[in-house]
mmCIF file of C-alpha atoms in Angstrom:
data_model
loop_
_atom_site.group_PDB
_atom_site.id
_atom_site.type_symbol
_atom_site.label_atom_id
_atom_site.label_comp_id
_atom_site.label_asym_id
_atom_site.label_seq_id
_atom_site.Cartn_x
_atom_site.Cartn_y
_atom_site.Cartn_z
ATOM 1 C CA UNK A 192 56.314 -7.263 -38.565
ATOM 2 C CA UNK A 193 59.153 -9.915 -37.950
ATOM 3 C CA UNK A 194 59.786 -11.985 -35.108
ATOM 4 C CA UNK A 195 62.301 -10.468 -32.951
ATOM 5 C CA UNK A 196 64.818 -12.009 -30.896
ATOM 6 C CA UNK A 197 65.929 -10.351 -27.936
ATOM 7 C CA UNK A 198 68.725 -11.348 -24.449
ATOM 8 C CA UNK A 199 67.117 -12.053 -21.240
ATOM 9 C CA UNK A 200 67.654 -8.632 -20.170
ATOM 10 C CA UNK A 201 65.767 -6.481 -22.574
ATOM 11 C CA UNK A 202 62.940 -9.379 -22.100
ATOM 12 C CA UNK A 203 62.285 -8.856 -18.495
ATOM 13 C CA UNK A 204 62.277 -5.322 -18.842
ATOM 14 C CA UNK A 205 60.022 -5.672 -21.926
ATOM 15 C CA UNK A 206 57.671 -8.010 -19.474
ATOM 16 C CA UNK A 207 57.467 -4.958 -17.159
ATOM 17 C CA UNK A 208 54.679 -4.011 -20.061
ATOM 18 C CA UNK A 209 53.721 -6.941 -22.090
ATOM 19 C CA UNK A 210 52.650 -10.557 -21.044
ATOM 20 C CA UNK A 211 55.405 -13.799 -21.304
ATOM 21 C CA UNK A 212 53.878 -16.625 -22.952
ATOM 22 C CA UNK A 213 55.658 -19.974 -22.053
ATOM 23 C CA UNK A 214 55.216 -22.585 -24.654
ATOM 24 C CA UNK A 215 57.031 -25.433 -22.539
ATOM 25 C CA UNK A 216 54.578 -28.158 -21.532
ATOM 26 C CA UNK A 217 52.389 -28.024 -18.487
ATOM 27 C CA UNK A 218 54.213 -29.824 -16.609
ATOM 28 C CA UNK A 219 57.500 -27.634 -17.037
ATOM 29 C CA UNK A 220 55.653 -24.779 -16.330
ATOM 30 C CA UNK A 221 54.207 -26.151 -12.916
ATOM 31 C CA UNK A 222 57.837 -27.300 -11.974
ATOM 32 C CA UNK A 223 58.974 -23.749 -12.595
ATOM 33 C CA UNK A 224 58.638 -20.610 -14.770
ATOM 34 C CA UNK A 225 59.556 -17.232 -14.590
ATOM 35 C CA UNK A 226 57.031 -15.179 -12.188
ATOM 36 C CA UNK A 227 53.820 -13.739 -13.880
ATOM 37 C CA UNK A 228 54.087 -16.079 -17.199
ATOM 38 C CA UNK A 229 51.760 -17.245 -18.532
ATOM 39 C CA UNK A 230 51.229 -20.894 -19.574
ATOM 40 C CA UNK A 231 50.374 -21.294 -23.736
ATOM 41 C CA UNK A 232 51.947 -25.089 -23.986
ATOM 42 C CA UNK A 233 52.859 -26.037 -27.622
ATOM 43 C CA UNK A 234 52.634 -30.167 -26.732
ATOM 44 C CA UNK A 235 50.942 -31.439 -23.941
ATOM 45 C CA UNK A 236 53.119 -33.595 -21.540
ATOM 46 C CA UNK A 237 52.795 -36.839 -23.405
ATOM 47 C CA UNK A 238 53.093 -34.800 -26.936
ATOM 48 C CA UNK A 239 56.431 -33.509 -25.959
ATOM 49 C CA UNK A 240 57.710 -37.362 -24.956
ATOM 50 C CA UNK A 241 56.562 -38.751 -27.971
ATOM 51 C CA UNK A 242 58.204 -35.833 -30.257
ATOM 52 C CA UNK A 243 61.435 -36.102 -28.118
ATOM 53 C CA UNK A 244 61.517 -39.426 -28.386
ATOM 54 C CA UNK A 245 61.557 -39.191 -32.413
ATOM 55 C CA UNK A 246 63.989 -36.530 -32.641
ATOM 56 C CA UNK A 247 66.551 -38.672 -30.219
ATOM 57 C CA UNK A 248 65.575 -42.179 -32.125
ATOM 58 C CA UNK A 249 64.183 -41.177 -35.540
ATOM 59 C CA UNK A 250 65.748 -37.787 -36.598
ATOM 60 C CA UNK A 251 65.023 -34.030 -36.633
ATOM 61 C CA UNK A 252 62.764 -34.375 -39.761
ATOM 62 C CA UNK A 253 60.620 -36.969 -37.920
ATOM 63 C CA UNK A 254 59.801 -35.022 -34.400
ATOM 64 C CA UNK A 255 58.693 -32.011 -36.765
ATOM 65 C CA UNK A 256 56.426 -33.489 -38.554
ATOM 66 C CA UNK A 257 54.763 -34.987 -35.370
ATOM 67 C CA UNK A 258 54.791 -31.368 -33.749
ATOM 68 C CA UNK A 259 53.428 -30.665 -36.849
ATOM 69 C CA UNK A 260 50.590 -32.794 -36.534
ATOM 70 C CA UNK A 261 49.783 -31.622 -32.801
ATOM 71 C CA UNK A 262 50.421 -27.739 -33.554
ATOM 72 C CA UNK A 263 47.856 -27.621 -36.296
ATOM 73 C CA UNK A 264 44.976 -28.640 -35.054
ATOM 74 C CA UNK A 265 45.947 -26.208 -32.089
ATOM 75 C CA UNK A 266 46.843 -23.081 -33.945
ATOM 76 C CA UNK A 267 43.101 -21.382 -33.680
ATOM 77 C CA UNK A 268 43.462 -21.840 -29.825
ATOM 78 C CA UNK A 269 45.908 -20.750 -29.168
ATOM 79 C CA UNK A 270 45.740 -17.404 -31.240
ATOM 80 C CA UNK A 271 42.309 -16.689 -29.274
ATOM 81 C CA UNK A 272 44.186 -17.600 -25.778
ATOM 82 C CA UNK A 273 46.508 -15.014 -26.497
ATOM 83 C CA UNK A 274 43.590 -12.641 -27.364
ATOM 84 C CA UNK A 275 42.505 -13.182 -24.433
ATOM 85 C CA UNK A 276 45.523 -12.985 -22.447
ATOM 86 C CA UNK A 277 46.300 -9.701 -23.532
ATOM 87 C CA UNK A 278 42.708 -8.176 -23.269
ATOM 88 C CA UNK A 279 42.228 -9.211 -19.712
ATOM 89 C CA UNK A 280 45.478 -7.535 -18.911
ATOM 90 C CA UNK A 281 43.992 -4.325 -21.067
ATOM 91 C CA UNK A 282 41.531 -4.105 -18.661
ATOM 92 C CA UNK A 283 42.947 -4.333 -15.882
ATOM 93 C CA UNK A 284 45.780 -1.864 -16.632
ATOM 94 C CA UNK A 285 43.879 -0.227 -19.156
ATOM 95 C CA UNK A 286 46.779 -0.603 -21.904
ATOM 96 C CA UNK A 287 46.451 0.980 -24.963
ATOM 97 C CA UNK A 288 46.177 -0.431 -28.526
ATOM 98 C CA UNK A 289 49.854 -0.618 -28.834
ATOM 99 C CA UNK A 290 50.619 -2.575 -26.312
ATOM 100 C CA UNK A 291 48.065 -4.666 -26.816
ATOM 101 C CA UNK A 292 49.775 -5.954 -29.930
ATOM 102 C CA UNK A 293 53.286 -6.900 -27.773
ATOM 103 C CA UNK A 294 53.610 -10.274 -27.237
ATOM 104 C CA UNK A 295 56.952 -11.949 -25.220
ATOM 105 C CA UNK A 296 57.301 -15.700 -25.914
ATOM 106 C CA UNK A 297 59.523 -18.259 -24.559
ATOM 107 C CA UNK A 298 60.218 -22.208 -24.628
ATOM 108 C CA UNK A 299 63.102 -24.067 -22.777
ATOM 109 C CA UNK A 300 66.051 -23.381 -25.013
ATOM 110 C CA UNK A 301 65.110 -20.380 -27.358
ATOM 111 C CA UNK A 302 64.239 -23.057 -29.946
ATOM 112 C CA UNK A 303 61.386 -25.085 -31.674
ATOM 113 C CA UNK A 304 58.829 -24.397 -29.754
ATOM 114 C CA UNK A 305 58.818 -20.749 -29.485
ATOM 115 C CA UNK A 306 60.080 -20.342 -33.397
ATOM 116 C CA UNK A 307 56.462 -22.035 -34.104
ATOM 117 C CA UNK A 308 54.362 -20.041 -31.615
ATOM 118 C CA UNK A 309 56.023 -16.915 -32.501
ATOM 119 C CA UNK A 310 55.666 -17.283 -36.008
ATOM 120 C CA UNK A 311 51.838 -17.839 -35.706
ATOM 121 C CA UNK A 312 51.120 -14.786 -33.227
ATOM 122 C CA UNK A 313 53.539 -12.710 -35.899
ATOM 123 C CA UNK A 314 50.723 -14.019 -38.618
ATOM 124 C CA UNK A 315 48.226 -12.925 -36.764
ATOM 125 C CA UNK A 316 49.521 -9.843 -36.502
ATOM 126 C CA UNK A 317 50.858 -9.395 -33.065
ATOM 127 C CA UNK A 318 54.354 -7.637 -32.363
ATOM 128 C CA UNK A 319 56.685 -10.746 -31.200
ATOM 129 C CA UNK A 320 59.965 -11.140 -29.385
ATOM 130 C CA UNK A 321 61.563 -14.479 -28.106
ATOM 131 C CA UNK A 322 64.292 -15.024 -25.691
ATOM 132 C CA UNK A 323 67.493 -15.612 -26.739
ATOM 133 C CA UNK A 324 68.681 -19.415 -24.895
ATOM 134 C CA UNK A 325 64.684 -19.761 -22.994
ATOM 135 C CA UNK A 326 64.077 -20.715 -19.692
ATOM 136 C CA UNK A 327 67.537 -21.553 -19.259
ATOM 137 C CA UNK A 328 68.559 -18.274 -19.928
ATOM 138 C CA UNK A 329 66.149 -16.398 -17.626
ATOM 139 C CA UNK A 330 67.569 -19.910 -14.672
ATOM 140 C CA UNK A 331 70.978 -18.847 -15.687
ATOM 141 C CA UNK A 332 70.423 -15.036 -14.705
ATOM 142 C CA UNK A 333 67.883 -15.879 -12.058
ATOM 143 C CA UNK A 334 71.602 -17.770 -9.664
ATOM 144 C CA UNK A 335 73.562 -15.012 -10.997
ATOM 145 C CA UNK A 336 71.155 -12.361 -8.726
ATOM 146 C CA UNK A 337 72.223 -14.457 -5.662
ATOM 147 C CA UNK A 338 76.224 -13.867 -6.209
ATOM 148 C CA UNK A 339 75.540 -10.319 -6.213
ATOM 149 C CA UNK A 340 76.478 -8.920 -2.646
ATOM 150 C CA UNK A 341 73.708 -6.645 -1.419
ATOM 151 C CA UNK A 342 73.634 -4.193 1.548
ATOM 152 C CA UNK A 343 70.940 -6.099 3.557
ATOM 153 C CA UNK A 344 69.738 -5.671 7.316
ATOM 154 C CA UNK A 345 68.362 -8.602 8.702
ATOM 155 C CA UNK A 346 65.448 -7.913 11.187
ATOM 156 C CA UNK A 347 66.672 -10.578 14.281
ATOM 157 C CA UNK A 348 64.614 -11.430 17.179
ATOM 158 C CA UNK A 349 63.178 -14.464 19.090
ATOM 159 C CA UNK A 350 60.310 -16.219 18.157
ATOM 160 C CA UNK A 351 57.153 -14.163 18.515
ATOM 161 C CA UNK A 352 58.654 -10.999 17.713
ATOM 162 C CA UNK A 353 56.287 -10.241 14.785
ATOM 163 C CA UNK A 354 59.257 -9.945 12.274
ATOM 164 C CA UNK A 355 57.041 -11.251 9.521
ATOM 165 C CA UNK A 356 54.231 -8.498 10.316
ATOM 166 C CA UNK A 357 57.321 -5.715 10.506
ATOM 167 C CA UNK A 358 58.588 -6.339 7.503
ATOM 168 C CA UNK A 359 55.371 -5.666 5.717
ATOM 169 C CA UNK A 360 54.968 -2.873 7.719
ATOM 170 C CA UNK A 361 57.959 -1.799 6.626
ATOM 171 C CA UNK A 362 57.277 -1.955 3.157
ATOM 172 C CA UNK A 363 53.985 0.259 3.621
ATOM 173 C CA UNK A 364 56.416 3.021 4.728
ATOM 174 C CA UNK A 365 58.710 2.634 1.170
ATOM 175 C CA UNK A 366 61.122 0.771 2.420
ATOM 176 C CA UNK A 367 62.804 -2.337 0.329
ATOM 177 C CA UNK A 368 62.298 -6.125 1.653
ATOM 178 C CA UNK A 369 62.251 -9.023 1.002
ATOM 179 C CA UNK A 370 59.721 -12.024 2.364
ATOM 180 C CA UNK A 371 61.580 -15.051 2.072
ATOM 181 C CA UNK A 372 58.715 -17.040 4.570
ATOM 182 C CA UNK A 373 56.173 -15.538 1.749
ATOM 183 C CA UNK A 374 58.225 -16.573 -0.862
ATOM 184 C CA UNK A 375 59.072 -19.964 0.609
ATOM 185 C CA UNK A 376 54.661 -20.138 1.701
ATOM 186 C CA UNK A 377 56.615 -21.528 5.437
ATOM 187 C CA UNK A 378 56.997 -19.512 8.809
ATOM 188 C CA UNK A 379 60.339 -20.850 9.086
ATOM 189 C CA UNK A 380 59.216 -23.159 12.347
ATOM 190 C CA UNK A 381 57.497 -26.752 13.012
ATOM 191 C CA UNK A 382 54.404 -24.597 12.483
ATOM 192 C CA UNK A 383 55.372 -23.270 9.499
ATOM 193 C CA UNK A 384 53.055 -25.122 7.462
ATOM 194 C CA UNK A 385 49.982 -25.774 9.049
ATOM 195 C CA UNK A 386 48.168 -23.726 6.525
ATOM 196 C CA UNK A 387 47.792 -26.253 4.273
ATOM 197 C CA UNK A 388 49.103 -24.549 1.026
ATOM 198 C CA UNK A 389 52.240 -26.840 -0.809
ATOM 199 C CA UNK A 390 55.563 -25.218 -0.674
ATOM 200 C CA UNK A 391 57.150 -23.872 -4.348
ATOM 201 C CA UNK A 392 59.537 -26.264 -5.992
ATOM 202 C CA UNK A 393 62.981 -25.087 -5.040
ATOM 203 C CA UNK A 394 63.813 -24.252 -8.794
ATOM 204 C CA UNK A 395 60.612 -21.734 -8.680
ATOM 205 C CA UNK A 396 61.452 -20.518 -5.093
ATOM 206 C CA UNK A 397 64.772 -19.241 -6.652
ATOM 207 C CA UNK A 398 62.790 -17.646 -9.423
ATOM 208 C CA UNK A 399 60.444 -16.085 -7.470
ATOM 209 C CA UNK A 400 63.535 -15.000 -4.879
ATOM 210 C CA UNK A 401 65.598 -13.464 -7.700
ATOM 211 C CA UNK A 402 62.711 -11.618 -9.084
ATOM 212 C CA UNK A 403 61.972 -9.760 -5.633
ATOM 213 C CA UNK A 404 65.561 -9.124 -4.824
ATOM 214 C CA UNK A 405 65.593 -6.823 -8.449
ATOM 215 C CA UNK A 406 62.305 -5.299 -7.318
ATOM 216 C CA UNK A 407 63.837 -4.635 -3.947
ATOM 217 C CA UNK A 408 67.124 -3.093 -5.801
ATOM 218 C CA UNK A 409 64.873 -1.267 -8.223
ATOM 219 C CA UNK A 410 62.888 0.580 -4.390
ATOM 220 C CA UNK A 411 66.160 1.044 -2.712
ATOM 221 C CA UNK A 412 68.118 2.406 -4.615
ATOM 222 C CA UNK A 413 69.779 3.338 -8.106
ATOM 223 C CA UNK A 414 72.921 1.708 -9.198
ATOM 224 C CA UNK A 415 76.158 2.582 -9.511
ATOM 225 C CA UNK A 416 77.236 0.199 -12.405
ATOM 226 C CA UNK A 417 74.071 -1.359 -13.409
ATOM 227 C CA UNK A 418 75.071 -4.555 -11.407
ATOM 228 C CA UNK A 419 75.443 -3.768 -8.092
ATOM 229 C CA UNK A 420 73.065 -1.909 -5.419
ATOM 230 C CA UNK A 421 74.363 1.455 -3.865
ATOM 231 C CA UNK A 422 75.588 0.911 -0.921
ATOM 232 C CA UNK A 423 73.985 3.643 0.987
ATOM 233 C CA UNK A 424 70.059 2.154 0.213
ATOM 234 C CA UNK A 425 69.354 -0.936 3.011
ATOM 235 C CA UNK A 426 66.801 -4.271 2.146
ATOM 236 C CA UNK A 427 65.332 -5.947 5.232
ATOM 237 C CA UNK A 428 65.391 -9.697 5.318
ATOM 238 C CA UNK A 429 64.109 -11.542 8.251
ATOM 239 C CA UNK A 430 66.814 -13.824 9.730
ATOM 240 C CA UNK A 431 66.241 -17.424 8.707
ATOM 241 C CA UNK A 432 68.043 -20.308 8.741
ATOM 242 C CA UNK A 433 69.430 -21.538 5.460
ATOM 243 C CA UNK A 434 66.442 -23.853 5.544
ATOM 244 C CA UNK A 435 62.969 -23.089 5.441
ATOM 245 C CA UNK A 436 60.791 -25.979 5.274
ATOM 246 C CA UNK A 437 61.333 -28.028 2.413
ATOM 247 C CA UNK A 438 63.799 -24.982 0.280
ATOM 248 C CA UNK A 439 67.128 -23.480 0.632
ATOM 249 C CA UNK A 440 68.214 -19.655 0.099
ATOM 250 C CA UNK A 441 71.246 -20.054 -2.042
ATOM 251 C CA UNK A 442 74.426 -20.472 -0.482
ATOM 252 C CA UNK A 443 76.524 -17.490 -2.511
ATOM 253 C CA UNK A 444 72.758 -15.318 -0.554
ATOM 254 C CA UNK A 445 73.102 -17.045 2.707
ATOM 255 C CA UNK A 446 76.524 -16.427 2.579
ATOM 256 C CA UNK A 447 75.428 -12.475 2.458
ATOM 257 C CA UNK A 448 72.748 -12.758 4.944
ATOM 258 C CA UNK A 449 75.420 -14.392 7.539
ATOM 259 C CA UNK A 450 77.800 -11.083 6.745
ATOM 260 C CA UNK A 451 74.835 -8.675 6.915
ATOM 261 C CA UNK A 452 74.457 -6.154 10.090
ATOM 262 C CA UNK A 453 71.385 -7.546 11.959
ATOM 263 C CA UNK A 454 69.075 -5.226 14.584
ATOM 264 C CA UNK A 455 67.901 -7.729 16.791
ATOM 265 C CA UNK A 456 64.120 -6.601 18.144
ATOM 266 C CA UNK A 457 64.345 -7.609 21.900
ATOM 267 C CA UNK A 458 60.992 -8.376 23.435
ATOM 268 C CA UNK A 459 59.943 -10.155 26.844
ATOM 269 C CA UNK A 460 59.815 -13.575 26.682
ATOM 270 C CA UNK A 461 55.721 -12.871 28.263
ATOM 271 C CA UNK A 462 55.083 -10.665 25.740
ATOM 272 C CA UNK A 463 55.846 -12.994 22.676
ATOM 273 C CA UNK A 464 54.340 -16.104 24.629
ATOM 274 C CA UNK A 465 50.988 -14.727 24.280
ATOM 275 C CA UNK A 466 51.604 -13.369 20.738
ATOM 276 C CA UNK A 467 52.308 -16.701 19.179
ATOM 277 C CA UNK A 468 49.005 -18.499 21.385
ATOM 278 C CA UNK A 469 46.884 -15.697 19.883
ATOM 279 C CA UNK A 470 48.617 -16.286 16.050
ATOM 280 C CA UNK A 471 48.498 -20.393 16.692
ATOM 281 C CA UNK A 472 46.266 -21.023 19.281
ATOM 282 C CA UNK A 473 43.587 -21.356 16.594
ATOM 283 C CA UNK A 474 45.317 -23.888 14.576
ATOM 284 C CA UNK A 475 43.429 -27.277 14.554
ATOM 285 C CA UNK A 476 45.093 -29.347 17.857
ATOM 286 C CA UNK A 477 46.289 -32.284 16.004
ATOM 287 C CA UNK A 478 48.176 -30.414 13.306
ATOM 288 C CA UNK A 479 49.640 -28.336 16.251
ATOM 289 C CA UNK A 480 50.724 -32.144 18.164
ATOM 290 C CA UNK A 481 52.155 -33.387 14.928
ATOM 291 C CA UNK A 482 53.795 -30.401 14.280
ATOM 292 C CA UNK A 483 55.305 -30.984 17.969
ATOM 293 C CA UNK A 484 56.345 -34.507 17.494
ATOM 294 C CA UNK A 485 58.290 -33.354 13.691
ATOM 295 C CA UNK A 486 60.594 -31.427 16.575
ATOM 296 C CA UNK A 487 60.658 -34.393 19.151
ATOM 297 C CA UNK A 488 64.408 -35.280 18.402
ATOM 298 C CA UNK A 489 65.526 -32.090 19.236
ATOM 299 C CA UNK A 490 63.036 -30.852 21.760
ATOM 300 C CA UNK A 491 63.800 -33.538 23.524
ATOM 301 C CA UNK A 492 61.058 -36.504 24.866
ATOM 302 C CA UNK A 493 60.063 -34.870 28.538
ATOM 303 C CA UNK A 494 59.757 -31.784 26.841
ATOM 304 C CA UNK A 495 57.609 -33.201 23.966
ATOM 305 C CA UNK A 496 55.501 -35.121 26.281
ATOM 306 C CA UNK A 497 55.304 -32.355 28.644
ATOM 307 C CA UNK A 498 53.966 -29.826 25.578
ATOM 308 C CA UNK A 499 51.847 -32.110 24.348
ATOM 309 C CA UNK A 500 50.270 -32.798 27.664
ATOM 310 C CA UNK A 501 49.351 -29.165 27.924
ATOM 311 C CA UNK A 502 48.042 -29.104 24.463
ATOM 312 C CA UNK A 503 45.059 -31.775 25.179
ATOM 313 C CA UNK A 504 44.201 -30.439 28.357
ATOM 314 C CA UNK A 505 43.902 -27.308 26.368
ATOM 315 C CA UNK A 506 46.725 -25.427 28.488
ATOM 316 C CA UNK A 507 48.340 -23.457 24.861
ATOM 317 C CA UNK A 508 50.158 -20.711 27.074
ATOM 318 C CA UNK A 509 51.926 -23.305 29.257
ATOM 319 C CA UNK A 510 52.428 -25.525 25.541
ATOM 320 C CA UNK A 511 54.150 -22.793 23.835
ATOM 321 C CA UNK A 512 56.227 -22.121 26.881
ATOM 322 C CA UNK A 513 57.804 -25.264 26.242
ATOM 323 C CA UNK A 514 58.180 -24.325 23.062
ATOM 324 C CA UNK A 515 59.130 -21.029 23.144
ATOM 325 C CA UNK A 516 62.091 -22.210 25.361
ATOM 326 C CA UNK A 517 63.141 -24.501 22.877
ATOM 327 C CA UNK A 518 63.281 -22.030 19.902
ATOM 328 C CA UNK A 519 64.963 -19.139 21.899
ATOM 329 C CA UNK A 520 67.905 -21.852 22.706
ATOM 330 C CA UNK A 521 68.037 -22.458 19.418
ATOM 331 C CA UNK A 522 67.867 -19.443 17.738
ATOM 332 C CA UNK A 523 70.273 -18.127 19.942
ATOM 333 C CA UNK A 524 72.819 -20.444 18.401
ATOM 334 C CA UNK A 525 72.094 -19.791 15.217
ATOM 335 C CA UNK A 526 72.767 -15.665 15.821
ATOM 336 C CA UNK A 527 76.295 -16.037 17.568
ATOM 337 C CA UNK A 528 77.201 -18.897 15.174
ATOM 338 C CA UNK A 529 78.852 -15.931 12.881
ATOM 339 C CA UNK A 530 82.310 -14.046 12.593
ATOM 340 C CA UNK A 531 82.276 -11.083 14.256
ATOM 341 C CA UNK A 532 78.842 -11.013 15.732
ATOM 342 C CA UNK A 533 79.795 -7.530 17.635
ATOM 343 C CA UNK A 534 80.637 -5.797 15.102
ATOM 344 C CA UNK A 535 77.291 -7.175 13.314
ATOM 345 C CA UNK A 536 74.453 -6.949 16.124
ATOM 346 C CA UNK A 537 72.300 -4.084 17.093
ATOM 347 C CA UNK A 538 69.687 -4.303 19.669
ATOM 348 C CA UNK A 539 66.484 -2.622 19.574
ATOM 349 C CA UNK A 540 64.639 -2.738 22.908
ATOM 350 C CA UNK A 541 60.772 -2.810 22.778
ATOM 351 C CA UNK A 542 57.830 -3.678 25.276
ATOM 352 C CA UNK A 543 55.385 -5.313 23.015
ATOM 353 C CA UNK A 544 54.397 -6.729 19.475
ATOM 354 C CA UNK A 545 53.754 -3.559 18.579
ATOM 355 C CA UNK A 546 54.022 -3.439 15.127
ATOM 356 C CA UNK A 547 53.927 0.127 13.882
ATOM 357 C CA UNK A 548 56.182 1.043 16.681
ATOM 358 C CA UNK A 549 58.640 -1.121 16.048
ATOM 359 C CA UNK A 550 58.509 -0.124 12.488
ATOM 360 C CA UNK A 551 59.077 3.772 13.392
ATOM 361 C CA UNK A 552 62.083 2.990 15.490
ATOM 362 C CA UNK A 553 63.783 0.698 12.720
ATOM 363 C CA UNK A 554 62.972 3.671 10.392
ATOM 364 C CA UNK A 555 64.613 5.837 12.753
ATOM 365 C CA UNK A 556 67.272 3.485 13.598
ATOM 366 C CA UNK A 557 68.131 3.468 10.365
ATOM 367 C CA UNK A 558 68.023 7.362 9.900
ATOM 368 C CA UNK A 559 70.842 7.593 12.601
ATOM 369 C CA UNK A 560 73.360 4.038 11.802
#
């Protein structure tokens, strides 16, 4: 068998099937890599400095030998890692032998570090393609997915409408979405992170956003050129603003979004006050008052004071009042700041959170645009 080189293309369809092994160093890989890769580093952090370093100073000749010196010692290891790699993922998807011999490796720039990895898996006997340009050719295609223009309606509504909830609900009944508060691990608010768990880097963020806006093509719809979604399938996005948390969607995406037709889930201001105390009334209280006081600029000081006030005396209704005030003002904004709103907006009317009800009337809604 002989290493085979292939475009980004055929390797992401190839990793449909067979596991991606990036050789970068650890701490490339934690900064970003493509979704479901696996880490195999050639050098550790340190080893890659100290090779780069020779090859920039010293010369080619020089920073081989060193990787040299580190790959050796490794090569056992790393055969068995893969072995294990690929029988874990045997088991689980109960692969046959085949398969099981189909290897996909990458490194940052299609180079050194993959030519050495691949050419000890294809020693060991394992079927072997490499990317063509690396991990800058799979960042490359990853901001071309958000020029694309896709046929997107954005689920609207104030806060405590349970968008979140009906987009997952959606996607139980087959239809295509996209999470970009999942993706992003933020609810898009000053409570947004009071889970605990660290936001992506932006660079993986847009990996892991490009990757689900193919899988939502791939549900939706067929194409028409192999570029391009057909224009009569629909993906739900949540409306966001262009910033959640610490990440931004793309602007050629947000761009999109802002030109997207929107149904706007309208729900009594009661009815999502005691939604959101029952989702964040059972956050610990001085995550909830620091998460107040991140807003305090633009909530204003009475208003913080006043929230907060409610919050120690244990009053969360009359808390997220304030609050809830304060978001529906701004979000408001943020939905008529576009051209031609009219022509964009479409109100659904509902009584409650109700999840799978609002679900079945979207689905409908959608049935009869």
């Amino acid at each position: 068998m002989a290493v085979q080189k292939i475009t980004i293309e055929n390797f992401l369809e190839l990793a449909q099937q067979y596991p991606i092994l990036d050789v970068r160093s650890p701490g490339e890989y934690v900064h970003a890599h493509i979704p479901g890769a696996y880490s195999l580093p050639l050098f550790t952090d340190e080893e890659r400095k100290v090779v780069g370093t020779a090859y920039k100073q010293e010369s080619r000749e020089k920073a081989i030998k060193l990787g040299l010196d580190y790959f050796g010692v490794k090569m056992r290891k790393m055969v068995e890692e893969t072995e294990s790699i690929i029988g874990n993922r045997e088991k689980s998807k109960k692969g046959n032998e085949t398969e099981a011999k189909n290897i996909l490796v990458h490194c940052w720039r299609g180079g050194m570090r993959s030519a050495g990895v691949a050419w000890l898996l294809d020693l060991y006997g394992f079927k072997v393609y490499t990317l063509t340009g690396g991990y800058k050719a799979y960042r490359q295609w990853a901001r071309a997915q958000f020029e694309k223009k896709y046929n997107f309606t954005i689920l609207g509504g104030y806060t405590g409408s349970g968008k979140t909830l009906v987009l997952h609900e959606l996607k139980k009944a087959g239809q295509a979405m996209v999470d970009l508060e999942g993706l992003a691990i933020h609810k898009g608010s000053a409570f947004g992170g009071l889970e605990g768990e660290p936001q992506p880097t932006q660079e993986m963020f847009e990996n892991l956003l490009a990757n689900e806006l193919v899988e939502a093509c791939r549900l939706s719809a067929s194409t028409n050129d192999n570029s391009s979604p057909d224009f009569d399938s629909v993906i739900y996005l949540e409306d966001e603003s262009q910033r959640i948390g610490l990440l931004n969607i793309p602007n050629a995406l947000w761009d999109t979004m802002r030109n997207s037709r929107i149904v706007f889930i309208d729900i009594p201001f009661e009815e999502r006050l005691n939604y959101l105390v029952q989702a964040y009334g059972k956050f610990d209280k001085e995550k909830l008052v620091n998460a107040i006081i991140r807003i305090q600029k633009r909530l204003g000081g009475l208003e913080t004071k006043i929230a907060v006030n409610h919050l120690l005396e244990n009053n969360y209704k009359e808390c997220f009042r304030v609050l809830l005030k304060y978001y529906d003002k701004w979000y408001s904004k943020g939905l008529l700041n576009r051209e031609n709103v009219e022509g964009l907006l479409n109100k659904v009317t509902c009584d409650s959170v109700d999840v799978k009800t609002i679900t079945n009337i979207l689905i409908n809604e959608k049935a009869t645009a």
